[in-house]
Short mmCIF file of C-alpha atoms in Angstrom, two decimals:
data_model
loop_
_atom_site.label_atom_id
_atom_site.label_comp_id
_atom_site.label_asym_id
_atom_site.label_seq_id
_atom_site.Cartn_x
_atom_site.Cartn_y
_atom_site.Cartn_z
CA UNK A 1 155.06 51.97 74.81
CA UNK A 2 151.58 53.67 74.33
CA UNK A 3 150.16 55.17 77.59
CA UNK A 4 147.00 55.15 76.95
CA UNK A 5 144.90 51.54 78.58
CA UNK A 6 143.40 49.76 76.62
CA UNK A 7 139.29 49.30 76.66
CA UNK A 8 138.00 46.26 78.87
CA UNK A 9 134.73 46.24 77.32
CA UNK A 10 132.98 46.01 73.48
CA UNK A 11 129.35 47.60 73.16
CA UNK A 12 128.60 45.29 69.90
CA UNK A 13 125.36 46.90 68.35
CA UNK A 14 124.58 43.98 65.78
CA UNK A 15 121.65 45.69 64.20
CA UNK A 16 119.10 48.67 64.89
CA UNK A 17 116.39 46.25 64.01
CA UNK A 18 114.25 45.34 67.48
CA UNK A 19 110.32 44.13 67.61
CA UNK A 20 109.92 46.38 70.76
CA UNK A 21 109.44 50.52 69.32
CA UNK A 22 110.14 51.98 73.14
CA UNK A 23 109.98 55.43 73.19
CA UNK A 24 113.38 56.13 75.22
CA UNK A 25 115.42 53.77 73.28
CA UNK A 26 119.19 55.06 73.17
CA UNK A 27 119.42 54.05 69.51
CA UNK A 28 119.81 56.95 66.87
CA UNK A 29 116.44 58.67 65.49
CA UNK A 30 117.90 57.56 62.16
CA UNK A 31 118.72 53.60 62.62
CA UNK A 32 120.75 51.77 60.31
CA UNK A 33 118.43 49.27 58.24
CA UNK A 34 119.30 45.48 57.62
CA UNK A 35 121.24 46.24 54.27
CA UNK A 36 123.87 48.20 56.32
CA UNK A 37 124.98 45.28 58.62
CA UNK A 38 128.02 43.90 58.63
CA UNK A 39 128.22 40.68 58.09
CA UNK A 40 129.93 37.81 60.77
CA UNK A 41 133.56 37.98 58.93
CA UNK A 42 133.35 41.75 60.20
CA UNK A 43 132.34 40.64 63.21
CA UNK A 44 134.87 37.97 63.96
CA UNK A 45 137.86 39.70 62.90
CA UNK A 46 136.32 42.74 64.99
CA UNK A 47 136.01 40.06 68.32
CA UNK A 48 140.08 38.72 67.65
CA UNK A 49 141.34 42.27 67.49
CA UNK A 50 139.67 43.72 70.61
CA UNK A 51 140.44 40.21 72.75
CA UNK A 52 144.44 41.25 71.51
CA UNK A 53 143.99 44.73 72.76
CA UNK A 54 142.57 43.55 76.34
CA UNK A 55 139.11 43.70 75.85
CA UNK A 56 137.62 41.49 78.33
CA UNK A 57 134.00 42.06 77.97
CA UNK A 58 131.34 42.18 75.28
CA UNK A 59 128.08 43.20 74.83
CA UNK A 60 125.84 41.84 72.31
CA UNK A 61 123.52 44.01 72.21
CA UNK A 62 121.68 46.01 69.46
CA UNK A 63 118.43 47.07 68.59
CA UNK A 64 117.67 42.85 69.08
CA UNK A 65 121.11 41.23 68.55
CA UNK A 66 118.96 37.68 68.01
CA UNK A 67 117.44 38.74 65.21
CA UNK A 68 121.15 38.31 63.88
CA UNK A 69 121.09 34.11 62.93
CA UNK A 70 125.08 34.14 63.82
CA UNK A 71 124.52 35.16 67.18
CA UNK A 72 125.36 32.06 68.88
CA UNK A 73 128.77 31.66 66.01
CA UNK A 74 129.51 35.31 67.74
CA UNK A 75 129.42 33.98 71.06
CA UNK A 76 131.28 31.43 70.33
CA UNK A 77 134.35 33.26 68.96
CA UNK A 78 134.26 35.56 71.92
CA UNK A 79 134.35 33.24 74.26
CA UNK A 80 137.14 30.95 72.25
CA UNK A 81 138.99 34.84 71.91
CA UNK A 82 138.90 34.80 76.10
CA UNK A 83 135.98 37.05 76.37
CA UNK A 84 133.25 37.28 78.96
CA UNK A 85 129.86 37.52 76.82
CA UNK A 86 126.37 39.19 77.93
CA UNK A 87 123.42 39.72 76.02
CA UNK A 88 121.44 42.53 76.07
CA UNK A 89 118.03 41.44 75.13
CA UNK A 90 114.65 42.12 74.91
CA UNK A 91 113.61 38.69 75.11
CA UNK A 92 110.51 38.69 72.90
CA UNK A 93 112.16 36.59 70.43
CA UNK A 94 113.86 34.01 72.33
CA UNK A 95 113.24 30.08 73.22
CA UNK A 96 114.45 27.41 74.61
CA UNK A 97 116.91 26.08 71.58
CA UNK A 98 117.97 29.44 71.06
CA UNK A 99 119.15 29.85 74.59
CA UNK A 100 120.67 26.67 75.16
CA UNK A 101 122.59 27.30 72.02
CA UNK A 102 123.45 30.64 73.40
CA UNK A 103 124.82 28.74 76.35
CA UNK A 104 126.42 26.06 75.01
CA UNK A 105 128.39 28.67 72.90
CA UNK A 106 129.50 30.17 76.38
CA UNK A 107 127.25 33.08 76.70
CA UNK A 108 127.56 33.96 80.34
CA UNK A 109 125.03 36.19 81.37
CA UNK A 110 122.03 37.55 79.79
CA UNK A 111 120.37 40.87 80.40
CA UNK A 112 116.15 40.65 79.83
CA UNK A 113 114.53 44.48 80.05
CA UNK A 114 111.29 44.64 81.57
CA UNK A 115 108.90 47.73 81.04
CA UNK A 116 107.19 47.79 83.76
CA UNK A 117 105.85 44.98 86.34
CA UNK A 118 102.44 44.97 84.47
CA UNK A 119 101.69 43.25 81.23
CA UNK A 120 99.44 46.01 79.65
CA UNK A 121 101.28 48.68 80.62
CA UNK A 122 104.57 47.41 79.60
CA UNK A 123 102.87 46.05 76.57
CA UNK A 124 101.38 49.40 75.78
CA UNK A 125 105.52 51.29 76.41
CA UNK A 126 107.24 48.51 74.36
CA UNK A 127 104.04 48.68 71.67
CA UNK A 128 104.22 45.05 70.95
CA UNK A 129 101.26 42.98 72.52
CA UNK A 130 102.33 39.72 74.70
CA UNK A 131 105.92 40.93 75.09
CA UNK A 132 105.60 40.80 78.52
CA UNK A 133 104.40 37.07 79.34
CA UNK A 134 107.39 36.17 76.77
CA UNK A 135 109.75 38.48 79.19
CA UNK A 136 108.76 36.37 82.33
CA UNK A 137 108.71 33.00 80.39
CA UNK A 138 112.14 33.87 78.71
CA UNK A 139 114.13 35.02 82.35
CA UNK A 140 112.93 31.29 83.69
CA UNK A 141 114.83 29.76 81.49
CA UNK A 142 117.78 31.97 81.05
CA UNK A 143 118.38 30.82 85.08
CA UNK A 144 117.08 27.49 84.08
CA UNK A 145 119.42 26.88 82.13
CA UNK A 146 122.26 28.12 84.17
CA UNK A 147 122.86 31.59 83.02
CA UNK A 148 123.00 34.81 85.18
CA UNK A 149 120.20 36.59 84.97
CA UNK A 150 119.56 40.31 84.92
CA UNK A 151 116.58 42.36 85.25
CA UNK A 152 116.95 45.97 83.26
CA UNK A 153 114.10 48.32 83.89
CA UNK A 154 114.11 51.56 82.38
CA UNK A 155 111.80 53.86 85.02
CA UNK A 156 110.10 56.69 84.04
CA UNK A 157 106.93 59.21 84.92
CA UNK A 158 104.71 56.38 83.26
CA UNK A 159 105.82 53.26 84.92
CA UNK A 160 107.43 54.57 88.33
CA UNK A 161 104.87 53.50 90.19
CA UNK A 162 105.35 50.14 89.85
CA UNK A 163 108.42 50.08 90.96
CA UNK A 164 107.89 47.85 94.21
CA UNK A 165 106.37 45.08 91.99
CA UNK A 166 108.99 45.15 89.36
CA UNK A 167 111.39 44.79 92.60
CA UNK A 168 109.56 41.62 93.49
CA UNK A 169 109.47 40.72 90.33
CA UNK A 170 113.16 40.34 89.46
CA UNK A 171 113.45 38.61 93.12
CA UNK A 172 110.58 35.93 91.95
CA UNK A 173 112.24 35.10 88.96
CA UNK A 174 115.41 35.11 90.85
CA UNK A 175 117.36 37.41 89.06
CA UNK A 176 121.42 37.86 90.23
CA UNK A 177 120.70 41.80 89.13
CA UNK A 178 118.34 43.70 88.86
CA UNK A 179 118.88 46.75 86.91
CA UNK A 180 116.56 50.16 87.30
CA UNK A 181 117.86 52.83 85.07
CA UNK A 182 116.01 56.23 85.30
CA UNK A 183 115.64 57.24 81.29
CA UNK A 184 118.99 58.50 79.70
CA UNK A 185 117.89 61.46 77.62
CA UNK A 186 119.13 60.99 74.34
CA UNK A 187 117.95 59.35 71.02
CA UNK A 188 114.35 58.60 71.54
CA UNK A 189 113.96 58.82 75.05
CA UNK A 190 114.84 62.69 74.26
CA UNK A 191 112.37 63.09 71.71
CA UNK A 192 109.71 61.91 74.16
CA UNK A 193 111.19 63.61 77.14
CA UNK A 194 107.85 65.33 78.37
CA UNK A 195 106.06 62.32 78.10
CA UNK A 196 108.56 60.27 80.49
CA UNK A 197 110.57 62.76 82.88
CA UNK A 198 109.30 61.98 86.93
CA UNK A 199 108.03 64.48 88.74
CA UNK A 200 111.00 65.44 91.91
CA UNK A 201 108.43 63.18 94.51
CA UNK A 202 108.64 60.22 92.26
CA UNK A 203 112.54 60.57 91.60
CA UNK A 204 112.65 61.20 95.83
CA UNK A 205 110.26 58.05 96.30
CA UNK A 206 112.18 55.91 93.82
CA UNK A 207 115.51 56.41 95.50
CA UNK A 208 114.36 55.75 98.65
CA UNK A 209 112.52 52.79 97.70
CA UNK A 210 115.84 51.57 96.50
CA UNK A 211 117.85 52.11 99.21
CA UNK A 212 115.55 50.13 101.25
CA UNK A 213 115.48 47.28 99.57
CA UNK A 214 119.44 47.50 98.93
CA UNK A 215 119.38 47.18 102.53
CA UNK A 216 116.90 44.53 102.69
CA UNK A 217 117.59 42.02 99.93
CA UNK A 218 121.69 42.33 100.30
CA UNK A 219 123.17 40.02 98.08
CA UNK A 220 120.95 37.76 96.68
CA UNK A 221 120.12 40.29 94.38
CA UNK A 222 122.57 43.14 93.75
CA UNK A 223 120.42 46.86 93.01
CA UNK A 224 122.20 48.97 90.07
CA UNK A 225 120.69 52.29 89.78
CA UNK A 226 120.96 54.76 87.77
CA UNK A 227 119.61 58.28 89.25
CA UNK A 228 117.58 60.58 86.82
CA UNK A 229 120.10 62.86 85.08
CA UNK A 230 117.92 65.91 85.58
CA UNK A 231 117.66 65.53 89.32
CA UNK A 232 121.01 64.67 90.39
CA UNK A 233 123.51 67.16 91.39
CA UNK A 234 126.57 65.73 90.19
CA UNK A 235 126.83 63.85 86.56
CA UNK A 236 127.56 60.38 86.37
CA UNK A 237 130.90 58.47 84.98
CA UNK A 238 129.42 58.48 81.66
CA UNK A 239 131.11 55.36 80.13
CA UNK A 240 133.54 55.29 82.65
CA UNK A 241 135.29 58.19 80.93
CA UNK A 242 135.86 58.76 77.19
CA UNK A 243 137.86 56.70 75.46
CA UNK A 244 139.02 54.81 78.58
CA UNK A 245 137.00 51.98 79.54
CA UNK A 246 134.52 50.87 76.52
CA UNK A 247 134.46 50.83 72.93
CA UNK A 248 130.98 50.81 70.85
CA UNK A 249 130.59 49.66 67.39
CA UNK A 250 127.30 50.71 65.49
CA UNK A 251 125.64 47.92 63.13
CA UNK A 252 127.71 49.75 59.69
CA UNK A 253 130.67 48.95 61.70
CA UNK A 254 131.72 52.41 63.04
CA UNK A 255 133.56 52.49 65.88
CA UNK A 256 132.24 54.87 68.81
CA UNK A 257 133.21 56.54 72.21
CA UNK A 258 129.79 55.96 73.14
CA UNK A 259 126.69 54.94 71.93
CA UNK A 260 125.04 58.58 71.47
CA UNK A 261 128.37 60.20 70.47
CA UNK A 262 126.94 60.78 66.80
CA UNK A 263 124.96 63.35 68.12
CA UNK A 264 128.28 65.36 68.86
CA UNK A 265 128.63 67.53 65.16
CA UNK A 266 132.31 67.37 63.93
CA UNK A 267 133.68 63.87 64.86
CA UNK A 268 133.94 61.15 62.45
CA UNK A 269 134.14 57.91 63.25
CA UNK A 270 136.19 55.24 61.25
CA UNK A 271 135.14 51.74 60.53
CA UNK A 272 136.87 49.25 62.26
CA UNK A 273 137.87 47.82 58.94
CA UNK A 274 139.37 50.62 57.66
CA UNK A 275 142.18 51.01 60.47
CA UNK A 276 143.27 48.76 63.15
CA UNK A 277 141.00 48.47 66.30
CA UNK A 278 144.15 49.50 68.32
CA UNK A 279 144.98 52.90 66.24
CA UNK A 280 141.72 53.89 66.35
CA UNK A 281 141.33 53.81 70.31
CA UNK A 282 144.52 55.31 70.65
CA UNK A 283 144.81 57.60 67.90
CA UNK A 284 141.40 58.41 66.23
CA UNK A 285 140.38 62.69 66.67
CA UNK A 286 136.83 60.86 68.26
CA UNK A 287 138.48 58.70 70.93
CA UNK A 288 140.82 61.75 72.31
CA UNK A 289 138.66 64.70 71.84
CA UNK A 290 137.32 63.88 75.56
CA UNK A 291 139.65 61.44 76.61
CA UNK A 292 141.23 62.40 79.79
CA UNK A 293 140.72 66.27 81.42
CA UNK A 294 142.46 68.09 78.98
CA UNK A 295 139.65 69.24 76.96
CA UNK A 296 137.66 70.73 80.04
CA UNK A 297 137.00 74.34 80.36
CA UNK A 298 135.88 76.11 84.09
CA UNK A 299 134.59 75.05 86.10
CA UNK A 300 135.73 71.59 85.48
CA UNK A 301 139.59 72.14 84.97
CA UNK A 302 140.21 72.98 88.25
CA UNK A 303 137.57 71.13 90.08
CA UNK A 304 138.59 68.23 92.61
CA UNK A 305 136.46 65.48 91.32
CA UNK A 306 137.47 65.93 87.49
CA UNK A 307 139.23 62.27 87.56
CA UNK A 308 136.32 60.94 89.67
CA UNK A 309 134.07 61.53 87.27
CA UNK A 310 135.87 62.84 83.84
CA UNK A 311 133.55 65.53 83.14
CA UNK A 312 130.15 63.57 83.19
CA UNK A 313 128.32 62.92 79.69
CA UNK A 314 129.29 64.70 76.62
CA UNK A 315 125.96 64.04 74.79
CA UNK A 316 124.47 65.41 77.41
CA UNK A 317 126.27 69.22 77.75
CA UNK A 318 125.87 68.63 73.54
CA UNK A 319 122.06 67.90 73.69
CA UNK A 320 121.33 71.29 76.93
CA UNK A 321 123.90 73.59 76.29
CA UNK A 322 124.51 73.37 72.55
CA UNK A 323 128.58 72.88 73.42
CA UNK A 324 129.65 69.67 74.02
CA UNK A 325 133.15 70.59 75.74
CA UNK A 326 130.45 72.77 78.05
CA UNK A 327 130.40 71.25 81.99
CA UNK A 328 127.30 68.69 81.79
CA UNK A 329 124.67 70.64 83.03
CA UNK A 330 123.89 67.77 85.86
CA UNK A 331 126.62 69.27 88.21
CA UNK A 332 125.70 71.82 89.96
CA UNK A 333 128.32 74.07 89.06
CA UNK A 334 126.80 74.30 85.75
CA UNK A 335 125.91 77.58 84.89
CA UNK A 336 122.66 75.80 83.46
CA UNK A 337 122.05 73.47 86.20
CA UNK A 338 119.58 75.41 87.63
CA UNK A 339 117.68 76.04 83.75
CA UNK A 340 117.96 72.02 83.51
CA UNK A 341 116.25 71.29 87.16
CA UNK A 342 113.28 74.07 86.01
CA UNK A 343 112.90 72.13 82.65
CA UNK A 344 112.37 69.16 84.23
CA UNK A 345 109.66 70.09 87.01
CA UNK A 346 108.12 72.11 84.40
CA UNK A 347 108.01 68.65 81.76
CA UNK A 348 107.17 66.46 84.45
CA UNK A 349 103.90 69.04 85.39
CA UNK A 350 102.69 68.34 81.76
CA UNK A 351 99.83 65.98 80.76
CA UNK A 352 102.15 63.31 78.72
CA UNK A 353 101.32 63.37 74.78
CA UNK A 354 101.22 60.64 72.39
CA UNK A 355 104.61 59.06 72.17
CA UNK A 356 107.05 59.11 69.19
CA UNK A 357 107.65 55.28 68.86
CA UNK A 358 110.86 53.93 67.71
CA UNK A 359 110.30 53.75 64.35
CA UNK A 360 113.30 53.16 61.64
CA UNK A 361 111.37 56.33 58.82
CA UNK B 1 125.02 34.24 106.63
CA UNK B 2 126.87 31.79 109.15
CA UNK B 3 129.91 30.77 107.57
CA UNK B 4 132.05 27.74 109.11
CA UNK B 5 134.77 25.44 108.19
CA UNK B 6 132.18 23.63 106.84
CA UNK B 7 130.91 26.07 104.35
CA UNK B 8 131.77 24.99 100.48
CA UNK B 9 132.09 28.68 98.61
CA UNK B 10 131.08 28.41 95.18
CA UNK B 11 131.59 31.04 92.29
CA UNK B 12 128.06 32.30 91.63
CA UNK B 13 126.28 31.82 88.59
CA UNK B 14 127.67 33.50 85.34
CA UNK B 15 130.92 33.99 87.25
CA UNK B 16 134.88 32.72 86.48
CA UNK B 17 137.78 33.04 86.58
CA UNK B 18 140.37 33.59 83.81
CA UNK B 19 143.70 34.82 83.10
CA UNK B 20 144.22 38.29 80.92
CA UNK B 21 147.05 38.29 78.67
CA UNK B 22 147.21 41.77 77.86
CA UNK B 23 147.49 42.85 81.58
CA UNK B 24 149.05 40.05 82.94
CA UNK B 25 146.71 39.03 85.85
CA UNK B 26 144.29 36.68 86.93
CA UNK B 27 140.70 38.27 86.30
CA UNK B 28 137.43 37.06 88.39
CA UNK B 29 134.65 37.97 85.26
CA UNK B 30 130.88 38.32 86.39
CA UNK B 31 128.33 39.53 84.62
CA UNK B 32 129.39 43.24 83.02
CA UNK B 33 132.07 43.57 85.69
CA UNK B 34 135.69 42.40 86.27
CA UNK B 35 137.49 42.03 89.08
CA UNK B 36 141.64 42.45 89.10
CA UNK B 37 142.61 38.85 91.22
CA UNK B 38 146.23 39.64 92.85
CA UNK B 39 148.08 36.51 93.76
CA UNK B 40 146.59 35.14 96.80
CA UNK B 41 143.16 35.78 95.69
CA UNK B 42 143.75 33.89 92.42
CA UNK B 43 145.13 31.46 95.08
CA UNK B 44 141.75 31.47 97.58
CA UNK B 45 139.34 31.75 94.03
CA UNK B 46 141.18 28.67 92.13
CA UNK B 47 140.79 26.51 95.47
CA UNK B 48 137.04 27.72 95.39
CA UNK B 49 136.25 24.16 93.03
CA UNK B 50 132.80 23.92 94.49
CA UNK B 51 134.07 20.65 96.40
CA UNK B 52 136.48 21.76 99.14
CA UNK B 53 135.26 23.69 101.86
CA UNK B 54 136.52 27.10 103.79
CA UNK B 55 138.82 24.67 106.31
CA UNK B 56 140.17 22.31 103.41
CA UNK B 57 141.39 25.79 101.43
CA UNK B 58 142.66 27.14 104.78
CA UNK B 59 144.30 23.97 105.29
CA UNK B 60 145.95 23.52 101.09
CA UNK B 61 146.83 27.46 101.12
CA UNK B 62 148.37 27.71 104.71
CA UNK B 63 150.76 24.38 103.14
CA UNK B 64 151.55 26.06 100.30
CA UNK B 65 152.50 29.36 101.98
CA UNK B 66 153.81 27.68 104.83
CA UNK B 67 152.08 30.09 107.08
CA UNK B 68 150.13 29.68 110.46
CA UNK B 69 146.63 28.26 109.96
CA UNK B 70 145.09 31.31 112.28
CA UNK B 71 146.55 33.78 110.07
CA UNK B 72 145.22 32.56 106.66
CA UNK B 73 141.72 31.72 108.15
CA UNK B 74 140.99 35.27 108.49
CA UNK B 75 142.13 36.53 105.70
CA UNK B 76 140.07 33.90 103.77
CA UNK B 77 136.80 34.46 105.49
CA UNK B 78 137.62 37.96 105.11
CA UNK B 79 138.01 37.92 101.55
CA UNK B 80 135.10 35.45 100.50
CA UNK B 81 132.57 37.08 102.80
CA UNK B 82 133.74 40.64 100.81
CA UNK B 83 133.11 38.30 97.70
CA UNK B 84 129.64 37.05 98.62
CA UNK B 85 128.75 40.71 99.41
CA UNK B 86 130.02 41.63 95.70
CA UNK B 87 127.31 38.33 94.88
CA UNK B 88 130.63 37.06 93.48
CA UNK B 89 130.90 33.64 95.09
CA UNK B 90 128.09 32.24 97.38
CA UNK B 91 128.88 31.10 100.80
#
């Protein structure tokens, strides 16, 4: 009897292609072209193994997992294999028939990101003109149509301060969820981290804007936030904890801790054709590197909350301190906490250059 | 939110309930979230049909656990207003 859970959830990554080039997307710097895809026999067999394991959950998501025509024949098999199925989408692309497809194949929820509350500034992040019209006419008829609809925005130094109308936003197009994630920094977003860090009195507005409205909207719409790595003072449940909650699988079919944990030198990770699903989350050098609290070093060994929040992000202590077994320099017990928090206010003083668009080279 | 008798719960949108194999429980899915169901909240969720209301599942789970009607009204309310605050079920 193996002791180690199995994953409730599948990141699927169907492709790296997208229409939208935003400059913090948490996709590699070098994406996967079309002619490294797997194709939907991959994909099904993938699906059946992780329902038998106990996955529960999956995320199509990508890149733009509808630019993939078997999208729906995805959904379809998830949902037959038991599994609850969101889409993580920027919208752009979708219609109608390709929603009601989506639904009729048992797609449960679907996840639209907005860049900002304004057309020509979210036009002018995403670099695609008219995406955001499409955005608002695409989350009518996701609830339309009977779907749960959530609202992702991805805040940052050039779009914080429309937070209060992307808040009213969500609520007019009467989203279930409404997402605001401060900018993750890795992939793209850290290539363009000068141009999108918030200054400390936008990160200390933002968060109390949100607890306000928390407060005053309650249910109807449930608030998910996700604080600004360089400000907080104690790192997030990256993942949930490595190796014990999600699984990822890139577009070429690799199967990853996380979505960013190719950025960590020295782990290889195997296709999920070459060994079964099952070994590889339970015995793959990847999944246990940081799986549990064995791997930490001080501070972290001995500290209280090391099962609350299983060391924070990897990437993270990989992309500041150069060591990714190093404690993520978010918590303040970091030795480079302190370095981080400087960075940041010194970034965030800057006048923001040109960004680096997503851009497969 | 006034909830009565009269009040007919219904799963929210993108919301249901399911049974996982591998761990051998009832499951409440919701959009990027699951919720463990032990038995009498499978037992409150699966009379949530969208037709009865909060009296008529007092009433069919107080029967089938032949326990006093008081007793299982609270803990009913109780649980579906912790529900509704999860924007799990709508009351």
């Amino acid at each position: 009897m193996s002791s180690i859970a199995p994953p409730f959830a599948l990141m699927a990554e169907l492709t790296h292609r997208c229409p939208l080039q935003c400059p913090y997307c948490s996709n590699p710097l070098e994406m996967l072209k079309a002619n490294k895809e797997r194709d939907t026999a991959f994909w099904r067999g993938v699906i059946s193994e992780a329902a038998s394991m106990g996955v529960l959950q999956i995320h199509f998501s990508g890149g733009e997992p509808s630019l993939r025509s078997d999208l729906a024949a995805l959904i379809a098999h998830a949902t037959d294999c038991g599994m609850y199925a969101n889409l993580i989408t920027s919208a752009v692309l979708l219609n109608r028939d390709k929603l009601s497809a989506y639904a009729q194949a048992g797609l449960g929820h679907v996840q639209v990101s907005l860049q900002g509350a304004e057309a020509a500034n979210a036009d002018r992040i995403g670099n695609y003109k008219g995406a955001h019209e499409k955005k608002l006419e695409v989350a009518k008829l996701v609830t339309q149509i009977g779907m749960s609809l959530t609202i992702n925005a991805v805040v940052h130094r050039q779009n914080l301060e429309e937070l209060p109308a992307i808040i009213d936003l969500a609520l007019a197009l009467d989203a279930d969820r409404l997402e605001i994630a401060h900018v993750q920094y890795h992939g793209w977003a850290l290539e363009n981290r000068a141009a999108l860090i918030p200054t400390r009195a936008q990160f200390e507005a933002a968060d109390a804007l949100v607890a306000r409205k928390r407060e005053e909207i309650g249910a109807r719409m449930v608030i998910d936030y996700v604080v600004p790595d360089y400000y907080a003072d104690l790192p997030k449940t990256c993942m949930g904890g490595w190796g014990q909650k999600m699984l990822n699988i890139a577009p070429d079919g690799r199967v990853l801790p996380c979505h960013a944990a190719e950025t960590i030198p020295g782990l290889t990770f195997p296709r999920a054709d070459d060994l079964p699903l099952r070994e590889i989350w339970e015995g793959s050098d990847a999944f246990n590197k940081f799986r549990g609290t064995g791997w930490m070093q001080e501070p972290c060994s001995s500290c209280a909350l090391k099962e609350i929040d299983w060391g924070g992000c990897r990437c993270q202590a990989m992309a500041i301190t150069g060591d990714a077994a190093a404690t993520d320099p978010v918590c303040s017990r970091s030795p480079r906490h302190a370095a981080m928090n400087a960075m940041a206010a010194a970034e965030a003083q800057q006048e923001p250059g040109d960004f680096k668009w997503r851009r497969v080279s | 939110m006034r909830v009565t008798g009269e009040t007919v719960p219904r799963l929210r949108r993108g919301v249901r309930r399911q049974f996982d194999k591998a761990r051998d429980t009832a499951v409440l899915m919701a959009p990027e979230r699951v919720v463990v169901l032990d038995e009498i909240a499978d037992a409150i969720v699966t009379a949530c049909d969208g037709q009865r209301n909060i009296a008529d599942i007092v009433a069919l789970l107080a029967a089938r656990y032949q326990a006093p009607v008081e007793e299982i009204d609270g803990d009913v309310r109780e649980f579906l207003e912790g529900l509704a605050e999860s924007a799990l079920v709508t009351l």
